[in-house]
Each structure stands twice: as structure tokens, then as C-alpha cells.
Amino acid sequence: MRILLICMVFACANAVAQPAAPATFQAQSTRGLPALLARAVPRDPQVIAVQAALATTEARYRQARSRLFPTAGLQATRGRSNDLDGALDVERRTHQVEASVRWNVYNGGADRAELDAAERERAGAAFDVERARAESAEKLAEAYFDMQRLERSLLQSQERLRDVTQLVRQVTRQTELGKSSEVDRELAQSSQLDAELVQDGLLTDRLAAQIKLEALAFEPVAQLADFAFAPLPAQALANADTQQAQLRAVRERAAAARLRVRSVAAILAPKIDLNVSHLLNNKTTPPPSTIQQRGWSVGVSWEFPLGGGSLAQRDESISRAQAAEADVGRAEQGTRADLASTLPRIANAQRTLALLEEQERKMAFVVRGGAIQYEAGRRNLQQIIQTRDTYFTIQQRRIDQQHRLTLAQMRHYALAGQLLAAFGLAQEEK
């Protein structure tokens, strides 16, 4: 008995130690909408394009930053010349190498302003990447939910076609037995044709939706798992103005445009350059009387464009900043209006969906009771067909209303800047 217990303990330990759980988790993690979005969004051409634009702005930022540092140079000279040295005509050969360092010490703050503006543009481009990822996810999710809607509608249509086909058989038997008229059989067959037409239309729509979904997902999509949006917390709605990627992008660009507006004094200020040179190698023959070995100089230049070019550039910067500020106001106004209008739509869709669900339950009871009454001869065929058509219409309305509610909730999340987090695609800010 003791040996048997020991064997059972070892068997249980081995069963627990089996690596089945990670495999199960891996199989589940590849299904559903979030997993599909995680694979498809990085491959979206729109996302790839804005990521390339982000790399471009980062390169421009590094270019602007490099202006704050000195510029090192190396110059090699080799040549021959005929020089007049005093009263002598000398043929001179020159072979020399010179190193130099040039540093723009002051230029009215233009380099610093451009660096700060480039940094804000880089931040705006990063928000553009987030915006593009959210738009790609929303577009693919909309196709995913549309495919789910058609799948549910198709199931209800198949059930209706099955019931109508069964009714046609029943009426046909009754007609052959003389219990029903030929008109009833034609009416039942007409209802069957209508169900077949609806079924064929839904099959076509589902095929088109599947082609669109797989084109957006870059892969076949076989299974559609349900996905539900939880109500947004009040804090998320309060922070929507600062979380929406599009708003943050236009604000950063507006800030960059403001930084490029410099004062008149800064534009007309002199520019100061520091130059340091050192002669590394010299093989000039015959040597001249003097050769500069090393040296430095500070140059001050003060330019006044008589045509007003500098002031015109400042006016252009001011106009660009004003346009950027207007873009911020337009984006904020549109986002707030859309966000405010989404709440009543969601509330109405929820109320309508609850009423349709109650109506569907009541109509299902009527359909079942009507079938019993038809068997007892208390209802005619026309009433039975109308009752079942009404029941199917209510089912389709409920499915469509559920689809509209899901899209409204998804749009609400997108306007609040929480869509990527809802799908598990949010990235930590660097």
C-alpha cells in the first residue's frame, strides 16, 4: 500500500511538472483581436511611413544640435607657382597640410532656437506614430467587428432558412393531403425564396468583409473571438484633452513654430566666429620669407539686409506660428465636439439594445406560441410567416445595434486617447 501511495505521489508531481501550461498560453495569445492587432499594426504602411518621418525628425534634431559644436577641418595643398620674391623670379612648389577649428560663438540665438524647435518637432513626430498606430488599430478593429456582425447575422439567417424550409415541407404535405390550398404552398415557397435571397446577400457581404479584413491584417483570419469595451472611467475622460495623440502632435508643432519666431534684435545682432589654425606639415620650396605656423582669430560680422530679407523671414515665422496655433484650436474644438457627441450616442445605443433584447425575447415566445396555434388551426399561414419575418427583423436590428454600440465605444476610446491601451498596444513613453 505504501509503495502504491509513493507511486501516485510521483505521478502527480510529474503531471504538475509537465510544460503544458506555457503551450496553452501561447496558443491562446495568438487568438483574438488584440493579438491580431499586435501582429498587423507594425506592418501597416501608414505606420511605417510615420516611423520613417520620425527618423527624419530625429536626424534633423541631430543636425541642429551639431551647430552648437565647433567644426574641425583639414586642408591639404599641393601646387606650383611663379612668385616674385623681391627682385627675383622664383618658381615655388608648395606641399602643406593645415588643421583648423571654426566655432560660431554667437549668431543671435538662431542655433539654440532651431535646436529647441527641432526637439519639439521630434516629439510631435513621436505622437504622430502613436496616432497612426491608433488609426490603424481602429481601422482593422472596425473590419473585425463588421465581420463579427455578419457572422451573427448569417447564423440567424441560416436558422430562419431552416425553419422556413421545414414550414414549406409541412405545407406541401398538407396540400397533398388536401388540408391546405395551393395558395398556401405558393406563399410558403415565396417566403423560402425570400430567406434564400437574404442568405445569399449575407454570404456575399461576409465574403467581401473577410477579404477586406485579411487584406488589412496581412494574414488569414479564421476565428473571431468576442471583444468588449469597458466603460471609460471619469479620470480618463478628464484627461482626454492631454492624452489624444493628434492633439499632442499639433501642440508640439505649434510650440516649434513659436520657438522659431525670434526678436528683431536677435535677427540684427552681429555674428561672432572663432577660428584656430595650425600648420601640420610644410614642404614649400624655396620657402617664403614668412610662414604662419599657428594662429587664431575672432571675427565679428554685422549684416543689415537692405532689402528687408531678415525681417521678412521673421514675418514668415510669425505667420507660420499663427497658422499652427489655429490648427491647435481647430483640432481641440473638433476633438471636444466629437467626444461630447459620442456620449449620447453610446447611451442611446445601450437603451435601444436593451429594448431590442427584450423585444426579441417576447417575439421568440410569440413565434413558439404561433407554431402551436398553427398546428391547432387557430392561426393561418400568413400570420405565421409574418410573425417569423418580424422576429428575424428584430434579430437583425439587435445585431446591427450591438455593432453600432461597439463602434461608438471604440470611437470614444480613440477620442480619449485610450484605444491602444484598451487593445494592449500602448507603449511606454521614453
GROMACS .gro file of C-alpha atoms in nm:
model
  430
    1MET     CA    1   0.000   0.000   0.000
    2ARG     CA    2   0.285   0.238   0.090
    3ILE     CA    3   0.454   0.166  -0.246
    4LEU     CA    4   0.130   0.242  -0.427
    5LEU     CA    5   0.094   0.579  -0.249
    6ILE     CA    6   0.454   0.670  -0.332
    7CYS     CA    7   0.394   0.591  -0.699
    8MET     CA    8   0.082   0.806  -0.700
    9VAL     CA    9   0.272   1.098  -0.548
   10PHE     CA   10   0.544   1.077  -0.814
   11ALA     CA   11   0.282   1.052  -1.089
   12CYS     CA   12   0.109   1.367  -0.962
   13ALA     CA   13   0.441   1.551  -0.938
   14ASN     CA   14   0.528   1.459  -1.296
   15ALA     CA   15   0.185   1.572  -1.415
   16VAL     CA   16   0.231   1.910  -1.246
   17ALA     CA   17   0.580   1.947  -1.392
   18GLN     CA   18   0.461   1.895  -1.750
   19PRO     CA   19   0.515   2.214  -1.963
   20ALA     CA   20   0.156   2.214  -2.093
   21ALA     CA   21   0.057   2.548  -1.940
   22PRO     CA   22   0.302   2.765  -2.139
   23ALA     CA   23   0.197   2.596  -2.463
   24THR     CA   24  -0.170   2.659  -2.381
   25PHE     CA   25  -0.096   3.022  -2.301
   26GLN     CA   26   0.094   3.060  -2.626
   27ALA     CA   27  -0.193   2.910  -2.823
   28GLN     CA   28  -0.442   3.149  -2.661
   29SER     CA   29  -0.221   3.452  -2.702
   30THR     CA   30  -0.224   3.419  -3.081
   31ARG     CA   31  -0.605   3.443  -3.097
   32GLY     CA   32  -0.842   3.732  -3.062
   33LEU     CA   33  -0.844   4.092  -3.172
   34PRO     CA   34  -0.555   4.226  -2.955
   35ALA     CA   35  -0.318   3.955  -3.078
   36LEU     CA   36  -0.421   4.020  -3.439
   37LEU     CA   37  -0.363   4.393  -3.395
   38ALA     CA   38  -0.023   4.333  -3.235
   39ARG     CA   39   0.086   4.150  -3.550
   40ALA     CA   40  -0.083   4.370  -3.810
   41VAL     CA   41  -0.032   4.727  -3.685
   42PRO     CA   42   0.351   4.729  -3.718
   43ARG     CA   43   0.312   4.615  -4.080
   44ASP     CA   44   0.068   4.889  -4.176
   45PRO     CA   45   0.224   5.113  -4.447
   46GLN     CA   46   0.084   5.421  -4.273
   47VAL     CA   47   0.264   5.327  -3.951
   48ILE     CA   48   0.586   5.252  -4.139
   49ALA     CA   49   0.565   5.590  -4.313
   50VAL     CA   50   0.526   5.791  -3.992
   51GLN     CA   51   0.804   5.592  -3.829
   52ALA     CA   52   1.028   5.693  -4.120
   53ALA     CA   53   0.914   6.053  -4.068
   54LEU     CA   54   1.009   6.021  -3.700
   55ALA     CA   55   1.356   5.901  -3.801
   56THR     CA   56   1.380   6.204  -4.031
   57THR     CA   57   1.297   6.447  -3.750
   58GLU     CA   58   1.548   6.276  -3.523
   59ALA     CA   59   1.815   6.323  -3.790
   60ARG     CA   60   1.718   6.691  -3.821
   61TYR     CA   61   1.746   6.726  -3.445
   62ARG     CA   62   2.098   6.586  -3.453
   63GLN     CA   63   2.183   6.826  -3.735
   64ALA     CA   64   2.053   7.121  -3.532
   65ARG     CA   65   2.245   7.005  -3.225
   66SER     CA   66   2.568   6.979  -3.424
   67ARG     CA   67   2.552   7.354  -3.492
   68LEU     CA   68   2.636   7.420  -3.127
   69PHE     CA   69   2.972   7.245  -3.160
   70PRO     CA   70   3.288   7.357  -3.341
   71THR     CA   71   3.370   7.245  -3.692
   72ALA     CA   72   3.710   7.080  -3.743
   73GLY     CA   73   3.877   7.086  -4.082
   74LEU     CA   74   4.185   6.952  -4.251
   75GLN     CA   75   4.322   7.119  -4.563
   76ALA     CA   76   4.598   6.979  -4.785
   77THR     CA   77   4.757   7.199  -5.051
   78ARG     CA   78   4.985   7.094  -5.333
   79GLY     CA   79   5.078   7.323  -5.619
   80ARG     CA   80   5.335   7.520  -5.815
   81SER     CA   81   5.356   7.892  -5.872
   82ASN     CA   82   5.586   8.161  -6.012
   83ASP     CA   83   5.641   8.421  -5.741
   84LEU     CA   84   5.829   8.748  -5.739
   85ASP     CA   85   6.043   8.741  -5.424
   86GLY     CA   86   6.197   9.087  -5.404
   87ALA     CA   87   6.372   9.128  -5.737
   88LEU     CA   88   6.394   8.755  -5.809
   89ASP     CA   89   6.151   8.549  -6.011
   90VAL     CA   90   6.108   8.227  -5.810
   91GLU     CA   91   5.938   7.905  -5.913
   92ARG     CA   92   5.790   7.771  -5.592
   93ARG     CA   93   5.643   7.426  -5.516
   94THR     CA   94   5.400   7.401  -5.228
   95HIS     CA   95   5.319   7.088  -5.019
   96GLN     CA   96   5.148   7.167  -4.689
   97VAL     CA   97   4.880   7.033  -4.455
   98GLU     CA   98   4.684   7.259  -4.218
   99ALA     CA   99   4.430   7.176  -3.945
  100SER     CA  100   4.167   7.428  -3.839
  101VAL     CA  101   3.879   7.464  -3.597
  102ARG     CA  102   3.591   7.705  -3.656
  103TRP     CA  103   3.329   7.784  -3.395
  104ASN     CA  104   3.034   8.010  -3.434
  105VAL     CA  105   3.035   8.158  -3.085
  106TYR     CA  106   2.725   8.375  -3.124
  107ASN     CA  107   2.467   8.423  -3.401
  108GLY     CA  108   2.177   8.584  -3.221
  109GLY     CA  109   2.048   8.260  -3.070
  110ALA     CA  110   1.948   8.116  -3.408
  111ASP     CA  111   2.114   7.777  -3.344
  112ARG     CA  112   1.957   7.738  -2.999
  113ALA     CA  113   1.612   7.834  -3.131
  114GLU     CA  114   1.642   7.584  -3.416
  115LEU     CA  115   1.757   7.313  -3.175
  116ASP     CA  116   1.463   7.371  -2.940
  117ALA     CA  117   1.221   7.376  -3.233
  118ALA     CA  118   1.367   7.054  -3.374
  119GLU     CA  119   1.325   6.889  -3.036
  120ARG     CA  120   0.957   6.982  -3.025
  121GLU     CA  121   0.910   6.860  -3.382
  122ARG     CA  122   1.070   6.531  -3.285
  123ALA     CA  123   0.819   6.498  -3.001
  124GLY     CA  124   0.536   6.579  -3.242
  125ALA     CA  125   0.656   6.311  -3.483
  126ALA     CA  126   0.658   6.059  -3.198
  127PHE     CA  127   0.295   6.145  -3.124
  128ASP     CA  128   0.222   6.105  -3.495
  129VAL     CA  129   0.346   5.748  -3.469
  130GLU     CA  130   0.106   5.687  -3.181
  131ARG     CA  131  -0.176   5.848  -3.379
  132ALA     CA  132  -0.103   5.634  -3.685
  133ARG     CA  133  -0.095   5.318  -3.473
  134ALA     CA  134  -0.429   5.408  -3.316
  135GLU     CA  135  -0.584   5.481  -3.657
  136SER     CA  136  -0.451   5.154  -3.796
  137ALA     CA  137  -0.585   4.961  -3.498
  138GLU     CA  138  -0.923   5.132  -3.523
  139LYS     CA  139  -0.949   5.062  -3.895
  140LEU     CA  140  -0.863   4.695  -3.853
  141ALA     CA  141  -1.087   4.657  -3.548
  142GLU     CA  142  -1.379   4.809  -3.739
  143ALA     CA  143  -1.334   4.548  -4.014
  144TYR     CA  144  -1.305   4.280  -3.744
  145PHE     CA  145  -1.629   4.389  -3.575
  146ASP     CA  146  -1.807   4.413  -3.910
  147MET     CA  147  -1.703   4.056  -3.982
  148GLN     CA  148  -1.845   3.952  -3.644
  149ARG     CA  149  -2.172   4.131  -3.720
  150LEU     CA  150  -2.210   3.947  -4.049
  151GLU     CA  151  -2.125   3.615  -3.886
  152ARG     CA  152  -2.402   3.664  -3.629
  153SER     CA  153  -2.648   3.779  -3.894
  154LEU     CA  154  -2.561   3.480  -4.107
  155LEU     CA  155  -2.630   3.241  -3.819
  156GLN     CA  156  -2.974   3.394  -3.768
  157SER     CA  157  -3.039   3.383  -4.141
  158GLN     CA  158  -2.944   3.016  -4.157
  159GLU     CA  159  -3.180   2.942  -3.870
  160ARG     CA  160  -3.460   3.131  -4.045
  161LEU     CA  161  -3.396   2.949  -4.374
  162ARG     CA  162  -3.403   2.616  -4.193
  163ASP     CA  163  -3.735   2.698  -4.025
  164VAL     CA  164  -3.892   2.824  -4.347
  165THR     CA  165  -3.774   2.516  -4.538
  166GLN     CA  166  -3.933   2.297  -4.272
  167LEU     CA  167  -4.253   2.501  -4.298
  168VAL     CA  168  -4.257   2.454  -4.676
  169ARG     CA  169  -4.233   2.077  -4.633
  170GLN     CA  170  -4.514   2.084  -4.380
  171VAL     CA  171  -4.742   2.293  -4.604
  172THR     CA  172  -4.659   2.077  -4.904
  173ARG     CA  173  -4.765   1.763  -4.717
  174GLN     CA  174  -5.084   1.933  -4.603
  175THR     CA  175  -5.157   2.044  -4.960
  176GLU     CA  176  -5.108   1.691  -5.087
  177LEU     CA  177  -5.348   1.566  -4.819
  178GLY     CA  178  -5.600   1.835  -4.908
  179LYS     CA  179  -5.571   2.016  -4.575
  180SER     CA  180  -5.413   2.331  -4.728
  181SER     CA  181  -5.471   2.514  -5.052
  182GLU     CA  182  -5.231   2.563  -5.340
  183VAL     CA  183  -5.214   2.931  -5.244
  184ASP     CA  184  -5.066   2.839  -4.906
  185ARG     CA  185  -4.796   2.629  -5.072
  186GLU     CA  186  -4.705   2.914  -5.308
  187LEU     CA  187  -4.697   3.155  -5.014
  188ALA     CA  188  -4.465   2.926  -4.818
  189GLN     CA  189  -4.236   2.880  -5.116
  190SER     CA  190  -4.227   3.257  -5.171
  191SER     CA  191  -4.117   3.301  -4.810
  192GLN     CA  192  -3.846   3.041  -4.867
  193LEU     CA  193  -3.719   3.231  -5.172
  194ASP     CA  194  -3.701   3.549  -4.966
  195ALA     CA  195  -3.499   3.370  -4.698
  196GLU     CA  196  -3.264   3.231  -4.965
  197LEU     CA  197  -3.214   3.580  -5.112
  198VAL     CA  198  -3.127   3.723  -4.771
  199GLN     CA  199  -2.893   3.430  -4.705
  200ASP     CA  200  -2.716   3.477  -5.039
  201GLY     CA  201  -2.674   3.850  -4.976
  202LEU     CA  202  -2.525   3.790  -4.632
  203LEU     CA  203  -2.287   3.529  -4.772
  204THR     CA  204  -2.167   3.779  -5.032
  205ASP     CA  205  -2.127   4.053  -4.771
  206ARG     CA  206  -1.936   3.819  -4.542
  207LEU     CA  207  -1.700   3.719  -4.824
  208ALA     CA  208  -1.631   4.084  -4.904
  209ALA     CA  209  -1.578   4.162  -4.534
  210GLN     CA  210  -1.342   3.868  -4.499
  211ILE     CA  211  -1.136   3.981  -4.798
  212LYS     CA  212  -1.111   4.332  -4.651
  213LEU     CA  213  -1.023   4.205  -4.304
  214GLU     CA  214  -0.749   3.973  -4.427
  215ALA     CA  215  -0.608   4.248  -4.651
  216LEU     CA  216  -0.582   4.482  -4.351
  217ALA     CA  217  -0.447   4.207  -4.124
  218PHE     CA  218  -0.192   4.077  -4.378
  219GLU     CA  219  -0.290   3.721  -4.286
  220PRO     CA  220  -0.588   3.484  -4.296
  221VAL     CA  221  -0.834   3.529  -4.012
  222ALA     CA  222  -1.014   3.207  -3.924
  223GLN     CA  223  -1.153   3.265  -3.574
  224LEU     CA  224  -1.325   3.574  -3.437
  225ALA     CA  225  -1.316   3.597  -3.059
  226ASP     CA  226  -1.550   3.839  -2.884
  227PHE     CA  227  -1.410   4.168  -2.757
  228ALA     CA  228  -1.598   4.410  -2.531
  229PHE     CA  229  -1.510   4.766  -2.428
  230ALA     CA  230  -1.544   4.852  -2.061
  231PRO     CA  231  -1.688   5.195  -1.973
  232LEU     CA  232  -1.422   5.463  -1.962
  233PRO     CA  233  -1.351   5.593  -1.610
  234ALA     CA  234  -1.417   5.956  -1.534
  235GLN     CA  235  -1.046   6.025  -1.493
  236ALA     CA  236  -0.976   5.904  -1.847
  237LEU     CA  237  -1.240   6.140  -1.984
  238ALA     CA  238  -1.100   6.427  -1.780
  239ASN     CA  239  -0.751   6.365  -1.920
  240ALA     CA  240  -0.869   6.313  -2.278
  241ASP     CA  241  -0.751   6.661  -2.377
  242THR     CA  242  -0.394   6.572  -2.281
  243GLN     CA  243  -0.390   6.208  -2.392
  244GLN     CA  244  -0.512   6.231  -2.751
  245ALA     CA  245  -0.212   6.178  -2.978
  246GLN     CA  246  -0.331   6.405  -3.258
  247LEU     CA  247  -0.379   6.698  -3.020
  248ARG     CA  248  -0.037   6.644  -2.865
  249ALA     CA  249   0.126   6.633  -3.208
  250VAL     CA  250  -0.026   6.963  -3.329
  251ARG     CA  251   0.060   7.127  -2.997
  252GLU     CA  252   0.423   7.026  -3.028
  253ARG     CA  253   0.439   7.163  -3.382
  254ALA     CA  254   0.279   7.486  -3.270
  255ALA     CA  255   0.541   7.515  -2.996
  256ALA     CA  256   0.815   7.454  -3.254
  257ALA     CA  257   0.672   7.729  -3.476
  258ARG     CA  258   0.667   7.972  -3.180
  259LEU     CA  259   1.030   7.894  -3.096
  260ARG     CA  260   1.136   7.988  -3.449
  261VAL     CA  261   0.996   8.340  -3.405
  262ARG     CA  262   1.297   8.549  -3.297
  263SER     CA  263   1.307   8.908  -3.189
  264VAL     CA  264   1.420   9.186  -3.421
  265ALA     CA  265   1.724   9.248  -3.201
  266ALA     CA  266   1.831   8.884  -3.226
  267ILE     CA  267   1.794   8.889  -3.604
  268LEU     CA  268   2.001   9.207  -3.644
  269ALA     CA  269   2.261   9.112  -3.381
  270PRO     CA  270   2.622   9.061  -3.500
  271LYS     CA  271   2.769   8.716  -3.551
  272ILE     CA  272   3.094   8.617  -3.382
  273ASP     CA  273   3.319   8.341  -3.519
  274LEU     CA  274   3.635   8.193  -3.362
  275ASN     CA  275   3.894   8.043  -3.597
  276VAL     CA  276   4.202   7.844  -3.483
  277SER     CA  277   4.454   7.702  -3.732
  278HIS     CA  278   4.772   7.500  -3.704
  279LEU     CA  279   5.016   7.411  -3.981
  280LEU     CA  280   5.089   7.038  -3.958
  281ASN     CA  281   5.330   6.995  -4.248
  282ASN     CA  282   5.505   7.232  -4.486
  283LYS     CA  283   5.741   7.146  -4.775
  284THR     CA  284   5.733   7.467  -4.969
  285THR     CA  285   6.047   7.508  -5.178
  286PRO     CA  286   6.203   7.753  -5.186
  287PRO     CA  287   6.045   7.864  -4.858
  288PRO     CA  288   5.889   8.209  -4.844
  289SER     CA  289   6.026   8.465  -4.611
  290THR     CA  290   5.745   8.408  -4.356
  291ILE     CA  291   5.521   8.105  -4.289
  292GLN     CA  292   5.237   8.113  -4.039
  293GLN     CA  293   5.273   7.804  -3.815
  294ARG     CA  294   4.969   7.858  -3.598
  295GLY     CA  295   4.719   8.128  -3.520
  296TRP     CA  296   4.372   8.223  -3.410
  297SER     CA  297   4.130   8.496  -3.490
  298VAL     CA  298   3.794   8.624  -3.376
  299GLY     CA  299   3.573   8.763  -3.648
  300VAL     CA  300   3.267   8.982  -3.595
  301SER     CA  301   3.028   9.035  -3.883
  302TRP     CA  302   2.729   9.260  -3.872
  303GLU     CA  303   2.498   9.243  -4.170
  304PHE     CA  304   2.196   9.459  -4.248
  305PRO     CA  305   1.998   9.326  -4.547
  306LEU     CA  306   1.889   9.641  -4.723
  307GLY     CA  307   1.605   9.459  -4.896
  308GLY     CA  308   1.448   9.356  -4.566
  309GLY     CA  309   1.507   8.983  -4.614
  310SER     CA  310   1.568   8.907  -4.246
  311LEU     CA  311   1.258   9.092  -4.130
  312ALA     CA  312   1.054   8.918  -4.400
  313GLN     CA  313   1.178   8.582  -4.269
  314ARG     CA  314   1.062   8.686  -3.922
  315ASP     CA  315   0.721   8.780  -4.059
  316GLU     CA  316   0.703   8.438  -4.224
  317SER     CA  317   0.785   8.270  -3.892
  318ILE     CA  318   0.513   8.471  -3.719
  319SER     CA  319   0.257   8.370  -3.982
  320ARG     CA  320   0.355   8.004  -3.954
  321ALA     CA  321   0.320   8.021  -3.575
  322GLN     CA  322  -0.025   8.179  -3.608
  323ALA     CA  323  -0.133   7.907  -3.852
  324ALA     CA  324  -0.003   7.638  -3.616
  325GLU     CA  325  -0.196   7.791  -3.327
  326ALA     CA  326  -0.509   7.792  -3.541
  327ASP     CA  327  -0.452   7.423  -3.618
  328VAL     CA  328  -0.434   7.354  -3.246
  329GLY     CA  329  -0.761   7.536  -3.185
  330ARG     CA  330  -0.932   7.356  -3.472
  331ALA     CA  331  -0.811   7.014  -3.353
  332GLU     CA  332  -0.914   7.084  -2.993
  333GLN     CA  333  -1.257   7.206  -3.099
  334GLY     CA  334  -1.319   6.905  -3.323
  335THR     CA  335  -1.200   6.654  -3.067
  336ARG     CA  336  -1.405   6.801  -2.785
  337ALA     CA  337  -1.716   6.818  -3.003
  338ASP     CA  338  -1.676   6.458  -3.119
  339LEU     CA  339  -1.604   6.339  -2.768
  340ALA     CA  340  -1.910   6.516  -2.626
  341SER     CA  341  -2.138   6.388  -2.903
  342THR     CA  342  -2.022   6.029  -2.858
  343LEU     CA  343  -2.164   6.000  -2.505
  344PRO     CA  344  -2.531   6.050  -2.607
  345ARG     CA  345  -2.486   5.803  -2.893
  346ILE     CA  346  -2.349   5.539  -2.659
  347ALA     CA  347  -2.629   5.597  -2.407
  348ASN     CA  348  -2.895   5.579  -2.678
  349ALA     CA  349  -2.741   5.267  -2.829
  350GLN     CA  350  -2.737   5.096  -2.490
  351ARG     CA  351  -3.103   5.181  -2.423
  352THR     CA  352  -3.207   5.071  -2.772
  353LEU     CA  353  -3.012   4.748  -2.740
  354ALA     CA  354  -3.180   4.665  -2.409
  355LEU     CA  355  -3.524   4.728  -2.561
  356LEU     CA  356  -3.442   4.516  -2.866
  357GLU     CA  357  -3.323   4.230  -2.647
  358GLU     CA  358  -3.650   4.244  -2.452
  359GLN     CA  359  -3.848   4.264  -2.776
  360GLU     CA  360  -3.659   3.966  -2.915
  361ARG     CA  361  -3.741   3.757  -2.609
  362LYS     CA  362  -4.110   3.845  -2.634
  363MET     CA  363  -4.116   3.778  -3.008
  364ALA     CA  364  -3.949   3.439  -2.959
  365PHE     CA  365  -4.234   3.348  -2.727
  366VAL     CA  366  -4.486   3.464  -2.989
  367VAL     CA  367  -4.316   3.253  -3.258
  368ARG     CA  368  -4.325   2.941  -3.043
  369GLY     CA  369  -4.688   3.001  -2.947
  370GLY     CA  370  -4.785   3.077  -3.305
  371ALA     CA  371  -4.641   2.747  -3.425
  372ILE     CA  372  -4.852   2.562  -3.169
  373GLN     CA  373  -5.163   2.760  -3.266
  374TYR     CA  374  -5.098   2.691  -3.635
  375GLU     CA  375  -5.085   2.321  -3.565
  376ALA     CA  376  -5.419   2.356  -3.384
  377GLY     CA  377  -5.571   2.550  -3.673
  378ARG     CA  378  -5.610   2.876  -3.477
  379ARG     CA  379  -5.368   3.073  -3.694
  380ASN     CA  380  -5.329   3.087  -4.069
  381LEU     CA  381  -5.007   3.058  -4.272
  382GLN     CA  382  -4.989   3.428  -4.348
  383GLN     CA  383  -4.978   3.512  -3.978
  384ILE     CA  384  -4.708   3.254  -3.912
  385ILE     CA  385  -4.487   3.387  -4.190
  386GLN     CA  386  -4.534   3.749  -4.080
  387THR     CA  387  -4.453   3.658  -3.722
  388ARG     CA  388  -4.132   3.481  -3.819
  389ASP     CA  389  -4.027   3.763  -4.055
  390THR     CA  390  -4.084   4.014  -3.776
  391TYR     CA  391  -3.879   3.801  -3.538
  392PHE     CA  392  -3.590   3.782  -3.789
  393THR     CA  393  -3.606   4.160  -3.846
  394ILE     CA  394  -3.581   4.220  -3.471
  395GLN     CA  395  -3.282   3.984  -3.451
  396GLN     CA  396  -3.105   4.172  -3.729
  397ARG     CA  397  -3.181   4.506  -3.568
  398ARG     CA  398  -3.038   4.385  -3.238
  399ILE     CA  399  -2.720   4.262  -3.410
  400ASP     CA  400  -2.683   4.589  -3.600
  401GLN     CA  401  -2.744   4.791  -3.284
  402GLN     CA  402  -2.481   4.591  -3.097
  403HIS     CA  403  -2.240   4.665  -3.382
  404ARG     CA  404  -2.315   5.039  -3.369
  405LEU     CA  405  -2.267   5.041  -2.993
  406THR     CA  406  -1.929   4.869  -3.025
  407LEU     CA  407  -1.813   5.117  -3.291
  408ALA     CA  408  -1.931   5.412  -3.080
  409GLN     CA  409  -1.744   5.280  -2.777
  410MET     CA  410  -1.431   5.223  -2.983
  411ARG     CA  411  -1.453   5.576  -3.121
  412HIS     CA  412  -1.496   5.705  -2.767
  413TYR     CA  413  -1.178   5.528  -2.663
  414ALA     CA  414  -0.993   5.667  -2.966
  415LEU     CA  415  -1.101   6.026  -2.894
  416ALA     CA  416  -0.997   5.985  -2.531
  417GLY     CA  417  -0.653   5.858  -2.636
  418GLN     CA  418  -0.711   5.521  -2.468
  419LEU     CA  419  -0.765   5.291  -2.769
  420LEU     CA  420  -0.413   5.147  -2.782
  421ALA     CA  421  -0.424   5.079  -2.408
  422ALA     CA  422  -0.760   4.903  -2.448
  423PHE     CA  423  -0.606   4.674  -2.710
  424GLY     CA  424  -0.288   4.619  -2.509
  425LEU     CA  425  -0.074   4.807  -2.764
  426ALA     CA  426   0.027   5.107  -2.556
  427GLN     CA  427   0.397   5.181  -2.548
  428GLU     CA  428   0.577   5.339  -2.256
  429GLU     CA  429   0.687   5.694  -2.314
  430LYS     CA  430   1.060   5.739  -2.328
   0.00000   0.00000   0.00000
